[in-house]
Coordinates of C-alpha atoms in Angstrom, one line a residue:
Chain A
X1 CA 13.3 29.8 19.6
X2 CA 10.0 28.3 18.4
X3 CA 9.4 27.9 14.7
X4 CA 5.8 29.1 14.0
X5 CA 3.6 27.5 11.5
X6 CA 1.6 29.8 9.1
X7 CA -1.6 29.5 11.1
X8 CA 0.3 30.4 14.3
X9 CA 1.2 33.9 13.0
X10 CA -1.0 35.8 15.4
X11 CA 0.5 33.9 18.2
X12 CA 4.0 34.7 17.0
X13 CA 3.1 38.4 17.1
X14 CA 1.9 38.3 20.7
X15 CA 4.7 36.2 21.9
X16 CA 7.1 38.4 20.0
X17 CA 5.8 41.5 21.7
X18 CA 6.0 40.0 25.2
X19 CA 9.6 39.0 24.5
X20 CA 10.4 42.4 23.1
X21 CA 8.9 44.1 26.2
X22 CA 11.1 42.0 28.5
X23 CA 14.1 42.7 26.4
X24 CA 13.6 46.4 26.7
X25 CA 13.1 46.2 30.4
X26 CA 16.3 44.2 30.7
X27 CA 18.3 46.6 28.6
X28 CA 17.1 49.9 30.2
X29 CA 19.2 51.6 32.9
X30 CA 16.3 52.5 35.1
X31 CA 14.1 50.1 37.0
X32 CA 11.2 49.4 34.7
X33 CA 8.3 47.2 35.7
X34 CA 6.9 45.5 32.6
X35 CA 5.8 42.3 34.3
X36 CA 2.2 43.2 34.4
X37 CA 2.0 44.0 30.7
X38 CA 4.2 41.0 29.7
X39 CA 2.0 38.7 31.8
X40 CA -1.1 40.0 30.2
X41 CA 0.4 39.3 26.8
X42 CA 1.4 35.8 27.9
X43 CA -2.1 35.1 29.1
X44 CA -3.4 36.3 25.8
X45 CA -0.9 34.1 24.0
X46 CA -1.8 30.9 25.9
X47 CA -5.5 31.6 25.3
X48 CA -4.9 31.9 21.6
X49 CA -2.8 28.8 21.6
X50 CA -5.5 26.8 23.3
X51 CA -8.0 28.2 20.8
X52 CA -5.9 27.4 17.8
X53 CA -5.2 23.8 18.9
X54 CA -8.8 23.2 20.1
X55 CA -9.9 21.9 16.7
X56 CA -7.1 21.7 14.2
X57 CA -8.2 21.1 10.6
X58 CA -6.7 18.0 9.0
X59 CA -4.3 20.2 6.9
X60 CA -3.1 22.0 10.0
X61 CA -2.5 18.6 11.7
X62 CA -0.3 17.7 8.7
X63 CA 1.7 20.8 9.3
X64 CA 2.1 20.0 13.1
X65 CA 2.9 16.4 12.3
X66 CA 5.7 17.6 10.0
X67 CA 7.0 20.3 12.4
X68 CA 10.8 20.3 12.3
X69 CA 11.1 20.6 16.1
X70 CA 8.8 17.7 16.7
X71 CA 10.5 15.0 18.7
X72 CA 11.9 12.3 16.3
X73 CA 12.6 8.6 16.6
X74 CA 16.0 9.1 18.2
X75 CA 14.5 11.4 20.9
X76 CA 12.0 8.6 21.8
X77 CA 14.8 6.0 21.8
X78 CA 17.0 8.0 24.1
X79 CA 14.1 9.0 26.5
X80 CA 12.1 5.7 26.6
X81 CA 14.7 3.0 26.4
X82 CA 17.9 2.1 28.2
X83 CA 20.9 0.2 27.0
X84 CA 20.0 1.0 23.4
X85 CA 22.4 -0.9 21.2
X86 CA 22.0 0.1 17.6
X87 CA 22.4 -2.8 15.1
X88 CA 23.2 -1.8 11.5
X89 CA 23.0 -3.1 8.0
X90 CA 20.9 -5.4 5.8
X91 CA 23.7 -7.9 5.3
X92 CA 23.2 -7.4 1.6
X93 CA 24.0 -3.9 0.4
X94 CA 24.2 -1.1 2.9
X95 CA 23.1 0.4 6.2
X96 CA 20.2 2.8 5.6
X97 CA 20.4 5.8 8.1
X98 CA 16.7 6.6 7.5
X99 CA 15.9 3.6 9.6
X100 CA 17.2 3.2 13.2
X101 CA 16.9 0.1 15.2
X102 CA 18.5 -2.3 17.6
X103 CA 18.3 -4.0 21.0
X104 CA 17.1 -2.0 24.0
X105 CA 15.3 -2.2 27.2
X106 CA 11.9 -0.7 27.7
X107 CA 11.0 -0.5 31.4
X108 CA 13.7 -3.1 32.0
X109 CA 12.2 -5.6 29.5
X110 CA 14.5 -6.4 26.5
X111 CA 12.9 -5.5 23.2
X112 CA 13.8 -4.7 19.6
X113 CA 13.1 -1.1 18.6
X114 CA 12.9 0.1 15.0
X115 CA 11.9 3.4 13.5
X116 CA 12.2 6.0 10.8
X117 CA 14.5 9.0 11.7
X118 CA 14.1 12.2 9.8
X119 CA 17.0 14.2 11.3
X120 CA 16.8 17.6 12.9
X121 CA 19.3 19.9 11.1
X122 CA 20.4 20.1 7.5
X123 CA 23.4 17.8 7.9
X124 CA 21.5 15.0 9.8
X125 CA 18.4 15.4 7.5
X126 CA 20.5 14.7 4.5
X127 CA 22.2 11.8 6.2
X128 CA 18.8 10.4 7.3
X129 CA 17.4 11.1 3.8
X130 CA 14.5 13.0 5.5
X131 CA 13.2 9.7 6.9
X132 CA 12.6 8.2 3.5
X133 CA 13.9 4.7 3.6
X134 CA 15.5 2.7 0.8
X135 CA 15.1 -1.0 0.4
X136 CA 18.1 -1.6 2.7
X137 CA 16.3 0.2 5.4
X138 CA 13.3 -2.2 5.2
X139 CA 15.6 -5.1 4.9
X140 CA 17.4 -4.0 8.0
X141 CA 14.1 -3.8 9.8
X142 CA 13.1 -7.3 8.5
X143 CA 16.4 -8.7 9.9
X144 CA 15.8 -7.1 13.3
X145 CA 12.2 -8.3 13.5
X146 CA 13.4 -11.7 12.6
X147 CA 15.9 -11.5 15.4
X148 CA 13.2 -10.4 17.8
X149 CA 11.1 -13.3 16.8
X150 CA 13.8 -15.9 17.3
X151 CA 14.7 -14.6 20.8
X152 CA 11.2 -13.9 21.9
X153 CA 11.6 -10.1 22.2
X154 CA 8.7 -7.7 21.7
X155 CA 9.0 -5.3 18.7
X156 CA 8.3 -1.6 19.2
X157 CA 8.2 0.4 16.0
X158 CA 8.2 4.2 15.8
X159 CA 6.7 5.4 12.5
X160 CA 7.7 8.8 11.1
X161 CA 8.2 8.9 7.3
X162 CA 6.9 11.0 4.4
X163 CA 7.1 7.7 2.5
X164 CA 9.6 5.3 1.0
X165 CA 12.3 7.0 -1.1
X166 CA 11.3 7.4 -4.7
X167 CA 14.8 7.1 -6.2
X168 CA 16.5 5.3 -9.1
X169 CA 18.7 3.1 -6.9
X170 CA 15.8 2.3 -4.6
X171 CA 13.7 1.0 -7.5
X172 CA 16.6 -1.0 -8.9
X173 CA 17.2 -2.7 -5.6
X174 CA 13.5 -3.6 -5.2
X175 CA 11.8 -1.0 -3.1
X176 CA 8.4 -2.7 -3.6
X177 CA 9.7 -6.2 -2.7
X178 CA 11.4 -4.8 0.4
X179 CA 8.3 -3.1 1.7
X180 CA 6.1 -6.2 0.9
X181 CA 8.5 -8.4 2.8
X182 CA 8.6 -6.1 5.7
X183 CA 4.8 -6.1 6.0
X184 CA 4.9 -9.9 5.6
X185 CA 7.5 -10.2 8.4
X186 CA 5.3 -8.1 10.7
X187 CA 2.5 -10.6 10.1
X188 CA 4.7 -13.6 10.8
X189 CA 6.0 -12.5 14.2
X190 CA 5.2 -14.7 17.2
X191 CA 6.1 -11.9 19.6
X192 CA 4.1 -8.8 20.6
X193 CA 4.4 -5.9 18.2
X194 CA 3.4 -2.3 19.0
X195 CA 3.6 0.5 16.6
X196 CA 3.4 4.2 17.4
X197 CA 3.0 6.8 14.7
X198 CA 4.8 9.8 16.1
X199 CA 4.7 12.2 13.1
X200 CA 4.0 11.2 9.5
X201 CA 2.7 7.8 8.6
X202 CA 3.4 8.0 4.8
X203 CA 1.8 5.2 2.8
X204 CA 3.5 1.9 2.1
X205 CA 6.7 3.0 3.8
X206 CA 4.7 3.3 7.0
X207 CA 2.6 0.1 6.7
X208 CA 5.9 -1.8 6.5
X209 CA 6.4 -0.9 10.2
X210 CA 2.8 -0.5 11.3
X211 CA 1.3 -3.9 10.7
X212 CA 1.3 -4.5 14.5
X213 CA -0.9 -6.1 17.2
X214 CA -1.5 -2.6 18.5
X215 CA -1.2 0.7 16.5
X216 CA -1.3 4.0 18.4
X217 CA -0.9 7.5 17.1
X218 CA 0.1 10.8 18.6
X219 CA -2.8 13.2 18.8
X220 CA -1.6 15.4 15.9
X221 CA 0.1 12.8 13.8
X222 CA -1.2 11.6 10.4
X223 CA -1.4 8.3 8.6
X224 CA -2.4 8.2 5.0
X225 CA -2.3 6.3 1.7
X226 CA -0.9 9.4 -0.1
X227 CA 0.3 12.9 0.9
X228 CA -2.5 15.5 0.7
X229 CA -0.3 17.4 -1.9
X230 CA 0.0 14.2 -4.0
X231 CA -3.7 13.4 -3.7
X232 CA -4.6 17.0 -4.7
X233 CA -2.4 17.0 -7.7
X234 CA -3.9 13.7 -9.0
X235 CA -7.6 14.1 -8.1
X236 CA -7.9 17.9 -8.2
X237 CA -5.2 18.4 -10.8
X238 CA -3.9 21.1 -8.5
X239 CA -1.4 20.5 -5.7
X240 CA -2.6 23.7 -3.9
X241 CA -5.9 21.9 -3.0
X242 CA -4.1 20.0 -0.3
X243 CA -6.5 21.4 2.4
X244 CA -9.4 19.7 0.6
X245 CA -7.4 16.5 0.0
X246 CA -6.4 16.4 3.7
X247 CA -10.0 16.7 4.7
X248 CA -11.2 14.0 2.3
X249 CA -8.5 11.5 3.1
X250 CA -9.4 11.2 6.8
X251 CA -5.8 11.0 7.8
X252 CA -6.1 12.3 11.4
X253 CA -5.7 10.1 14.4
X254 CA -9.3 10.9 15.4
X255 CA -10.8 9.7 12.1
X256 CA -8.6 6.7 12.0
X257 CA -9.7 5.6 15.4
X258 CA -13.3 6.0 14.2
X259 CA -12.5 3.8 11.2
X260 CA -11.0 1.1 13.5
X261 CA -7.6 1.4 11.9
X262 CA -5.8 2.5 15.1
X263 CA -6.3 1.4 18.7
X264 CA -5.2 4.4 20.8
X265 CA -4.5 8.1 20.6
X266 CA -1.7 9.4 22.6
X267 CA -2.4 13.0 23.9
X268 CA 0.0 15.7 23.0
X269 CA 0.6 18.8 25.2
X270 CA -1.2 22.0 24.3
X271 CA 0.3 23.4 21.1
X272 CA 1.7 20.1 19.8
X273 CA 4.5 17.7 20.7
X274 CA 7.3 20.1 20.0
X275 CA 6.1 22.7 22.6
X276 CA 6.7 20.2 25.4
X277 CA 8.9 17.3 24.6
X278 CA 9.1 15.9 28.0
X279 CA 5.3 15.7 28.4
X280 CA 5.1 14.1 24.9
X281 CA 7.7 11.5 25.6
X282 CA 6.1 10.6 29.0
X283 CA 2.7 10.1 27.3
X284 CA 4.3 7.9 24.7
X285 CA 6.1 5.8 27.3
X286 CA 2.8 5.4 29.2
X287 CA 0.9 4.3 26.1
X288 CA 3.5 1.9 24.8
X289 CA 3.8 0.3 28.3
X290 CA 0.0 -0.1 28.5
X291 CA -0.3 -1.6 25.0
X292 CA 2.6 -4.0 25.6
X293 CA 1.1 -5.1 28.9
X294 CA -2.1 -6.2 27.0
X295 CA 0.0 -8.4 24.8
X296 CA 2.9 -10.0 26.8
X297 CA 0.8 -12.8 28.2
X298 CA -0.7 -13.9 24.9
X299 CA 0.7 -17.2 23.6
X300 CA 3.0 -16.8 20.5
X301 CA 0.6 -18.5 18.1
X302 CA -2.3 -16.3 19.3
X303 CA -0.2 -13.1 18.8
X304 CA 0.3 -14.0 15.2
X305 CA -3.2 -15.2 14.6
X306 CA -4.8 -12.2 16.3
X307 CA -2.7 -9.8 14.3
X308 CA -3.8 -11.4 11.1
X309 CA -7.4 -11.5 12.2
X310 CA -7.2 -7.8 13.1
X311 CA -6.1 -6.8 9.6
X312 CA -8.5 -9.2 7.8
X313 CA -11.4 -7.7 9.7
X314 CA -10.3 -4.1 9.2
X315 CA -12.5 -1.7 7.3
X316 CA -15.5 -3.9 7.3
X317 CA -17.7 -1.2 8.8
X318 CA -16.4 2.0 7.1
X319 CA -16.8 5.2 9.2
X320 CA -19.5 3.5 11.2
X321 CA -17.0 1.0 12.6
Chain B
X1 CA -12.5 -31.7 -36.0
X2 CA -12.7 -31.7 -32.2
X3 CA -14.8 -30.2 -29.5
X4 CA -12.9 -27.0 -29.4
X5 CA -13.6 -26.1 -33.0
X6 CA -17.2 -27.4 -32.8
X7 CA -18.3 -26.1 -29.5
X8 CA -16.0 -23.7 -27.9
X9 CA -14.8 -21.5 -30.7
X10 CA -18.3 -20.5 -31.8
X11 CA -19.2 -19.7 -28.2
X12 CA -16.1 -17.5 -27.8
X13 CA -16.7 -15.8 -31.1
X14 CA -20.3 -15.1 -30.2
X15 CA -19.1 -13.5 -27.0
X16 CA -16.7 -11.3 -28.7
X17 CA -18.9 -10.5 -31.7
X18 CA -21.7 -9.4 -29.3
X19 CA -19.4 -6.8 -27.8
X20 CA -18.1 -5.4 -31.1
X21 CA -20.0 -2.6 -32.8
X22 CA -19.5 -1.9 -36.5
X23 CA -17.5 1.3 -35.9
X24 CA -14.6 -0.3 -34.0
X25 CA -13.7 -3.2 -36.2
X26 CA -10.2 -1.9 -36.5
X27 CA -7.8 -1.0 -33.7
X28 CA -4.7 1.0 -34.2
X29 CA -1.6 -0.4 -32.4
X30 CA -0.5 2.3 -29.9
X31 CA 3.1 1.3 -30.6
X32 CA 3.6 0.8 -34.3
X33 CA 0.4 2.3 -35.7
X34 CA -0.6 -0.8 -37.7
X35 CA -4.4 -1.1 -38.2
X36 CA -5.4 -4.5 -36.7
X37 CA -8.7 -6.2 -37.4
X38 CA -10.6 -6.8 -34.2
X39 CA -11.0 -10.6 -34.7
X40 CA -7.3 -11.0 -35.5
X41 CA -6.4 -8.9 -32.5
X42 CA -8.6 -10.8 -30.1
X43 CA -7.4 -14.1 -31.4
X44 CA -3.9 -13.0 -30.6
X45 CA -5.0 -11.9 -27.1
X46 CA -4.7 -8.2 -27.8
X47 CA -1.1 -8.5 -28.8
X48 CA -0.1 -6.6 -32.0
X49 CA 0.6 -9.1 -34.8
X50 CA 3.0 -6.7 -36.3
X51 CA 5.2 -5.4 -33.5
X52 CA 4.3 -7.7 -30.6
X53 CA 3.1 -4.8 -28.5
X54 CA 0.9 -6.0 -25.6
X55 CA -2.3 -4.0 -25.3
X56 CA -4.6 -4.0 -22.3
X57 CA -6.8 -7.1 -21.9
X58 CA -9.7 -7.4 -19.5
X59 CA -9.7 -10.2 -17.0
X60 CA -12.8 -11.7 -18.6
X61 CA -11.2 -11.8 -22.0
X62 CA -8.1 -13.2 -20.5
X63 CA -9.9 -15.9 -18.7
X64 CA -11.8 -16.9 -21.8
X65 CA -8.5 -17.6 -23.4
X66 CA -6.9 -19.0 -20.3
X67 CA -9.3 -21.6 -19.1
X68 CA -9.9 -24.9 -21.0
X69 CA -12.7 -24.3 -23.4
X70 CA -13.1 -20.8 -22.0
X71 CA -15.0 -22.4 -19.2
X72 CA -14.8 -21.0 -15.7
X73 CA -16.9 -20.3 -12.6
X74 CA -16.8 -16.9 -11.0
X75 CA -15.9 -17.0 -7.3
X76 CA -18.1 -14.7 -5.3
X77 CA -16.5 -11.7 -3.6
X78 CA -18.0 -10.2 -0.5
X79 CA -19.2 -6.7 -1.1
X80 CA -17.5 -4.1 1.1
X81 CA -19.2 -1.1 2.7
X82 CA -19.8 1.4 -0.2
X83 CA -17.8 4.6 0.0
X84 CA -16.5 4.1 3.5
X85 CA -15.1 7.6 3.9
X86 CA -17.8 9.6 2.2
X87 CA -15.0 10.7 -0.1
X88 CA -15.5 13.6 -2.4
X89 CA -13.0 15.3 -4.7
X90 CA -14.2 17.1 -7.8
X91 CA -16.7 14.2 -8.2
X92 CA -18.3 12.0 -5.6
X93 CA -16.7 8.6 -5.2
X94 CA -20.0 6.7 -5.7
X95 CA -20.4 8.6 -9.0
X96 CA -16.9 7.6 -10.2
X97 CA -17.7 4.0 -9.3
X98 CA -21.0 4.0 -11.2
X99 CA -19.3 5.5 -14.3
X100 CA -16.6 2.8 -14.1
X101 CA -19.3 0.1 -13.7
X102 CA -21.2 1.4 -16.7
X103 CA -18.1 1.7 -18.9
X104 CA -16.7 -1.8 -18.1
X105 CA -19.8 -3.8 -17.4
X106 CA -18.0 -5.2 -14.3
X107 CA -18.8 -4.6 -10.6
X108 CA -15.2 -3.9 -9.6
X109 CA -11.6 -4.0 -10.5
X110 CA -10.9 -7.7 -9.9
X111 CA -12.4 -10.9 -11.2
X112 CA -11.9 -14.2 -9.4
X113 CA -12.5 -17.5 -11.2
X114 CA -12.1 -21.2 -10.7
X115 CA -11.6 -23.7 -13.5
X116 CA -9.0 -25.8 -15.3
X117 CA -6.0 -24.9 -17.5
X118 CA -4.6 -27.9 -19.4
X119 CA -6.7 -30.1 -17.1
X120 CA -5.0 -28.5 -14.1
X121 CA -7.5 -27.1 -11.6
X122 CA -6.6 -23.6 -10.5
X123 CA -8.0 -20.4 -9.1
X124 CA -7.3 -17.3 -11.1
X125 CA -7.6 -13.6 -10.1
X126 CA -7.4 -10.9 -12.6
X127 CA -7.1 -7.2 -12.0
X128 CA -8.9 -4.9 -14.4
X129 CA -7.0 -1.8 -15.3
X130 CA -9.9 -0.4 -17.2
X131 CA -11.9 -0.2 -13.9
X132 CA -10.6 3.0 -12.2
X133 CA -7.0 2.1 -13.1
X134 CA -7.3 -1.3 -11.4
X135 CA -7.0 0.5 -8.1
X136 CA -6.8 -1.6 -4.9
X137 CA -9.6 -0.8 -2.4
X138 CA -11.6 -2.9 -0.1
X139 CA -13.2 -4.9 -2.9
X140 CA -9.9 -5.9 -4.5
X141 CA -8.7 -6.9 -1.0
X142 CA -11.8 -9.0 -0.5
X143 CA -11.3 -10.5 -3.9
X144 CA -7.8 -11.6 -3.2
X145 CA -8.8 -13.0 0.2
X146 CA -11.7 -14.8 -1.4
X147 CA -9.4 -16.2 -4.1
X148 CA -6.9 -17.5 -1.5
X149 CA -9.7 -19.0 0.7
X150 CA -11.1 -20.8 -2.3
X151 CA -7.7 -22.0 -3.4
X152 CA -7.1 -23.4 0.1
X153 CA -10.5 -24.9 0.3
X154 CA -10.2 -26.7 -3.1
X155 CA -6.4 -27.3 -2.7
X156 CA -5.5 -25.5 -5.9
X157 CA -2.8 -23.1 -6.9
X158 CA -3.6 -19.4 -7.3
X159 CA -2.6 -17.5 -10.4
X160 CA -2.9 -13.7 -10.0
X161 CA -2.7 -11.3 -12.9
X162 CA -1.9 -7.9 -11.5
X163 CA -2.6 -4.5 -13.2
X164 CA -3.1 -1.4 -11.2
X165 CA -2.0 2.2 -10.7
X166 CA -1.8 1.5 -7.0
X167 CA -4.1 2.0 -4.0
X168 CA -7.6 3.6 -4.5
X169 CA -7.2 7.0 -3.0
X170 CA -10.9 7.4 -2.5
X171 CA -10.8 4.8 0.1
X172 CA -8.0 6.5 1.9
X173 CA -6.4 4.6 4.7
X174 CA -8.6 1.6 4.1
X175 CA -7.0 1.2 0.6
X176 CA -3.6 1.3 2.3
X177 CA -4.8 -1.4 4.7
X178 CA -5.2 -3.8 1.8
X179 CA -1.4 -4.1 1.8
X180 CA -1.4 -6.1 5.1
X181 CA -4.8 -7.7 4.3
X182 CA -3.7 -9.2 0.9
X183 CA -0.4 -10.2 2.5
X184 CA -2.4 -12.3 5.0
X185 CA -4.1 -13.9 2.0
X186 CA -0.8 -14.8 0.5
X187 CA 0.3 -16.3 3.8
X188 CA -2.8 -18.6 3.8
X189 CA -1.6 -20.0 0.5
X190 CA 2.0 -20.4 1.6
X191 CA 0.9 -22.2 4.8
X192 CA -1.3 -24.5 2.9
X193 CA 1.6 -25.4 0.7
X194 CA -0.1 -24.1 -2.4
X195 CA 1.7 -22.3 -5.3
X196 CA 1.1 -18.6 -5.7
X197 CA 2.1 -17.4 -9.1
X198 CA 2.0 -13.7 -10.0
X199 CA 1.8 -12.6 -13.6
X200 CA 2.6 -8.9 -13.6
X201 CA 1.0 -7.0 -16.5
X202 CA 1.2 -3.4 -17.6
X203 CA 1.1 -1.4 -15.4
X204 CA 1.7 -2.8 -11.8
X205 CA 2.7 0.1 -9.5
X206 CA 2.5 1.5 -6.1
X207 CA 1.0 -0.3 -3.1
X208 CA 0.0 -3.2 -5.3
X209 CA 3.6 -3.9 -6.2
X210 CA 4.6 -3.4 -2.6
X211 CA 2.3 -6.1 -1.4
X212 CA 0.8 -9.1 -3.1
X213 CA 2.3 -8.6 -6.5
X214 CA 5.9 -9.0 -5.1
X215 CA 5.2 -12.0 -2.8
X216 CA 4.7 -14.7 -5.3
X217 CA 6.5 -18.1 -5.5
X218 CA 7.1 -17.3 -9.1
X219 CA 7.0 -13.9 -10.8
X220 CA 6.3 -13.8 -14.5
X221 CA 5.8 -10.5 -16.3
X222 CA 4.5 -9.6 -19.8
X223 CA 7.0 -7.9 -22.1
X224 CA 7.6 -4.2 -21.5
X225 CA 5.2 -4.0 -18.6
X226 CA 5.8 -1.1 -16.3
X227 CA 6.5 -2.5 -12.8
X228 CA 7.5 -0.2 -10.0
X229 CA 6.8 1.3 -6.6
X230 CA 7.3 5.0 -7.4
X231 CA 6.3 6.0 -10.9
X232 CA 9.0 7.3 -13.3
X233 CA 7.5 10.9 -13.2
X234 CA 7.8 11.0 -9.4
X235 CA 11.4 9.8 -9.6
X236 CA 12.3 12.3 -12.2
X237 CA 10.9 15.1 -10.1
X238 CA 12.8 13.9 -7.1
X239 CA 16.2 13.3 -8.6
X240 CA 15.9 15.9 -11.3
X241 CA 17.4 13.8 -14.0
X242 CA 16.1 11.9 -17.0
X243 CA 15.7 8.2 -16.5
X244 CA 17.2 5.7 -18.9
X245 CA 15.2 4.1 -21.6
X246 CA 13.4 0.9 -20.4
X247 CA 13.7 1.9 -16.7
X248 CA 11.2 0.0 -14.6
X249 CA 10.1 -2.1 -17.5
X250 CA 9.7 -5.9 -17.2
X251 CA 13.1 -6.7 -18.9
X252 CA 14.8 -4.2 -16.6
X253 CA 13.3 -5.8 -13.5
X254 CA 14.3 -9.2 -14.8
X255 CA 17.9 -7.9 -15.1
X256 CA 17.7 -6.6 -11.6
X257 CA 16.5 -9.9 -10.1
X258 CA 13.0 -9.0 -9.3
X259 CA 11.3 -11.4 -11.7
X260 CA 11.7 -15.0 -12.7
X261 CA 10.6 -14.6 -16.3
X262 CA 9.3 -12.3 -19.0
X263 CA 6.9 -14.3 -21.1
X264 CA 4.8 -13.1 -24.1
X265 CA 1.0 -13.3 -23.5
X266 CA 0.6 -15.8 -26.3
X267 CA 2.9 -18.3 -24.6
X268 CA 1.7 -17.6 -21.1
X269 CA -1.0 -20.2 -20.8
X270 CA 1.3 -23.1 -21.8
X271 CA 4.0 -21.8 -19.4
X272 CA 1.5 -21.5 -16.5
X273 CA 0.3 -25.1 -17.1
X274 CA 3.8 -26.4 -17.1
X275 CA 4.8 -24.6 -14.0
X276 CA 1.7 -25.3 -11.9
X277 CA 1.7 -29.0 -12.8
X278 CA 5.2 -29.3 -11.6
X279 CA 4.6 -27.4 -8.5
X280 CA 1.5 -29.5 -7.7
X281 CA 3.4 -32.7 -8.4
X282 CA 1.2 -33.6 -11.4
X283 CA 2.4 -35.5 -14.5
X284 CA 3.2 -33.5 -17.6
X285 CA 0.2 -32.0 -19.4
X286 CA -1.1 -34.0 -22.3
X287 CA -0.3 -32.2 -25.5
X288 CA -2.4 -32.2 -28.6
X289 CA -6.1 -32.8 -29.0
X290 CA -8.1 -33.7 -26.0
X291 CA -11.5 -35.4 -25.8
X292 CA -14.2 -33.0 -24.7
X293 CA -14.5 -32.7 -20.9
X294 CA -17.6 -33.8 -19.2
X295 CA -19.4 -30.7 -18.3
X296 CA -20.8 -32.3 -15.1
X297 CA -17.3 -32.6 -13.8
X298 CA -16.9 -28.8 -13.9
X299 CA -19.0 -28.1 -10.8
X300 CA -21.9 -27.3 -13.1
X301 CA -19.9 -24.5 -14.7
X302 CA -21.4 -23.0 -17.8
X303 CA -19.3 -22.0 -20.8
X304 CA -18.2 -18.4 -20.4
X305 CA -18.7 -18.3 -16.7
X306 CA -21.8 -16.2 -17.1
X307 CA -23.7 -18.3 -14.7
X308 CA -24.6 -17.1 -11.2
X309 CA -21.4 -17.1 -9.2
X310 CA -21.0 -19.8 -6.6
X311 CA -21.2 -18.9 -3.0

């Protein structure tokens, strides 16, 4: 059962009708041929879907990027990697379930994978804290990146977080310091690092995992300094102005590629990643493989120096870049 | 009688008196309500003489008091592309920038200077909260990179005074990208073996705290400064409970191991001199009266740093 977004309501109606028609036909005693009508409705629905997704507004992209059925970090890990061996804990305070990570093989090559996991039902969402990491999550990631660096393993990071968790304990244990150190660690790695933003790239909590040699984004994912709602409530003094804020922030993959902030856009199936998980995961595998291939032959010192150079040069040209 | 009373103090006074207009000779302390005479207040570095409340101070005022004889040279900061996103909320971003420039008389939210403190050559960078909340955009990133490059070039420590609400939303993702950019700047200093000292002042929050402000070799904060990643209001909305008194203030962070020291502004200069001299392997600072420095030795710096910035 698909969960429809508000702008998909007309689509929900048509698909609902087609479904209803088929249900009636199945339930009726006599032979009833509804296939023609149902197919006509299906056709209408797919035309409408194509139309809706042809040019999503930035705010609609935010909604798609946050869709509860969108494939999450653990789906990518189980589809794209083999021998995934989760490693837990920051050796300091706790194990943060909002951050997954460990050793794994990507196309037979041993790597370290880290990522934010949002969870996909009430129980797992609470356990994962909706993908909002605490300092221990970043410190676990730092530890894993350090491990990757020492054993010459590439780092693959999957970014999907509304932001770092704004809680009392998180602040007490140094949320800022943990994020700053994670970004710093990314910049110290002498191994290839590829980041893929699969849903939401929320502010500093995302940067801590996305300061990579190559940064890619799924077609309908977002990456922003602040949520559109947060921006609207500060600059418009009205959190209902999130559509305008989403527009102004330039948080879509397409705008970020123009700004030179990301390197590659990974295409999503028609109607968004959640409508065809297999196709999404295949496209992600392909993109990560290609980006990694660009890096594996670079000498360790160059990998670090080039990564630093990339960020130092970033934004020099604005939208014209 | 020495050169400070004869030469420097009149200069400093003339700078401050130029700024004062007759109708703001008195400032009311936001904390205790005492009326403070402007000269008394500026002599005390904008710290209330009654209750010790630390009021905002601009980087320029701070640097006049920090550097020997108030003498420093501004380090040039490369200008970034103006309004990179063509950002528009209720106002256009370039209009907001112009208003801030008019109100503060500064180009942007960070001032970088080179000079000496207690005869110790340093580079200092000061963030200006009065300029759009000190927010970190491309310019602030460029300023920190320029400060680090200058420090490496001249082999000097960098002292950074942070004050910001966070990233500059009007530069969207490019403001966020200042987190890795400024981190690279800090790495330049670390790899050159140079001290990087952060003085966290009220307020230092958001992406600024989560990048260069928390990566210092030494973290010193001014008393009662708010220092956090997420602001108290956001946290209260998230956890739906009232936060304890003093939460996320400098003393609280000191207790939680995030700072090395909390030091009053009036004692900061001496402390910075002591620390930087030890970290640079220099002998202890000479206390007491010093002979006037030879101006030629100061890279041709003019008093007050109003000269054309060096390139």
